[in-house]
Short mmCIF file of C-alpha atoms in Angstrom, two decimals:
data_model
loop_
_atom_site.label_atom_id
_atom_site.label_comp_id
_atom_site.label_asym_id
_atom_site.label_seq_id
_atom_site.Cartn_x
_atom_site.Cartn_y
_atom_site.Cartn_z
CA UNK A 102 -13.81 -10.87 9.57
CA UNK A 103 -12.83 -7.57 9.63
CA UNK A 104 -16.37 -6.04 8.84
CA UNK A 105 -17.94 -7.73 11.38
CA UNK A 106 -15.62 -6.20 14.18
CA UNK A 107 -15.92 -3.09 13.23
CA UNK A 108 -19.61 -3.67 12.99
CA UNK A 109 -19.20 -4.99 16.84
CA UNK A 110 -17.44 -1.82 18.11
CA UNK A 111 -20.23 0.42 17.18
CA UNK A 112 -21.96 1.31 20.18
CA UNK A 113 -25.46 1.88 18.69
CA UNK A 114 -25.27 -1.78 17.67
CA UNK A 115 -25.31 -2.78 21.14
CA UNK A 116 -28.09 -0.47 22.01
CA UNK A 117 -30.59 -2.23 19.39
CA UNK A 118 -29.67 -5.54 20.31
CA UNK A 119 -29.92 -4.88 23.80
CA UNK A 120 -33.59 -2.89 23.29
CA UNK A 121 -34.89 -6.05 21.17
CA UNK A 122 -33.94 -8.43 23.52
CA UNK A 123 -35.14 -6.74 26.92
CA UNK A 124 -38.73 -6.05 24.87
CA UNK A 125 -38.36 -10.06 23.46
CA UNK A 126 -37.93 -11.13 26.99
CA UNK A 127 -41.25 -9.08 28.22
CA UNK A 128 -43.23 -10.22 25.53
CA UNK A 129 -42.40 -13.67 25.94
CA UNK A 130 -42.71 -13.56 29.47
CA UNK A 131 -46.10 -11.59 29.41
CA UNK A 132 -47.20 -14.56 26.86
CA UNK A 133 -46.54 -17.08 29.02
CA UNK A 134 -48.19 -16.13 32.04
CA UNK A 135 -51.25 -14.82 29.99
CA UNK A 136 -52.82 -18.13 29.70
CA UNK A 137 -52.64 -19.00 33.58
CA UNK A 138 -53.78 -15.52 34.58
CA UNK A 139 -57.21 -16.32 32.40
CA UNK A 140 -57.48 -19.71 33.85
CA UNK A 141 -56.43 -18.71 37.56
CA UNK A 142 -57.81 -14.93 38.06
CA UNK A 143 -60.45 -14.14 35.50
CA UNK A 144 -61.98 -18.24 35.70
CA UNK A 145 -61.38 -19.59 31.73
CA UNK A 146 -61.39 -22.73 30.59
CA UNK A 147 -57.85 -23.72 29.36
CA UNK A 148 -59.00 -24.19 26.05
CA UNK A 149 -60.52 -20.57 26.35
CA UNK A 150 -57.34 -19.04 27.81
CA UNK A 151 -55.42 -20.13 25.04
CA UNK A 152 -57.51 -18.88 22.44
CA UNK A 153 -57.23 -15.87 23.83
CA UNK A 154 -53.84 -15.70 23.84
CA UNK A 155 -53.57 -17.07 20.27
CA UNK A 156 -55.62 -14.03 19.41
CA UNK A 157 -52.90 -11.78 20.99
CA UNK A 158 -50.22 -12.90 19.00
CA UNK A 159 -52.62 -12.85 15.97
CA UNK A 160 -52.89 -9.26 16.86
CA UNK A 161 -49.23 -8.28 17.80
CA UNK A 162 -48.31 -9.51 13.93
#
């Protein structure tokens, strides 16, 4: 118990987690209005649209 709060006073910890999560909460929030903005804006199927974002994440890995 120890190690882990001394791991949790270390400042730089907190920066990392903070980073991931802020760029977790864009991605997931970019990938969930992805599909609607093909179907709504650019005229796709909804089939199509999410194919398309299936492809993204294919990419992103």
């Amino acid at each position: 118990m120890e190690a882990i709060r001394r791991v949790l006073t270390v400042r730089d910890v907190w920066l990392v987690a903070l980073c991931q999560l802020l760029f977790w909460g864009g991605w997931f929030g970019v990938i969930g209005d992805v599909p609607t903005y093909f179907v709504t804006v650019q005229g796709m199927t909804p089939t199509a649209a999410g194919v398309m974002t299936s492809i993204i994440l294919w990419a992103y890995m």
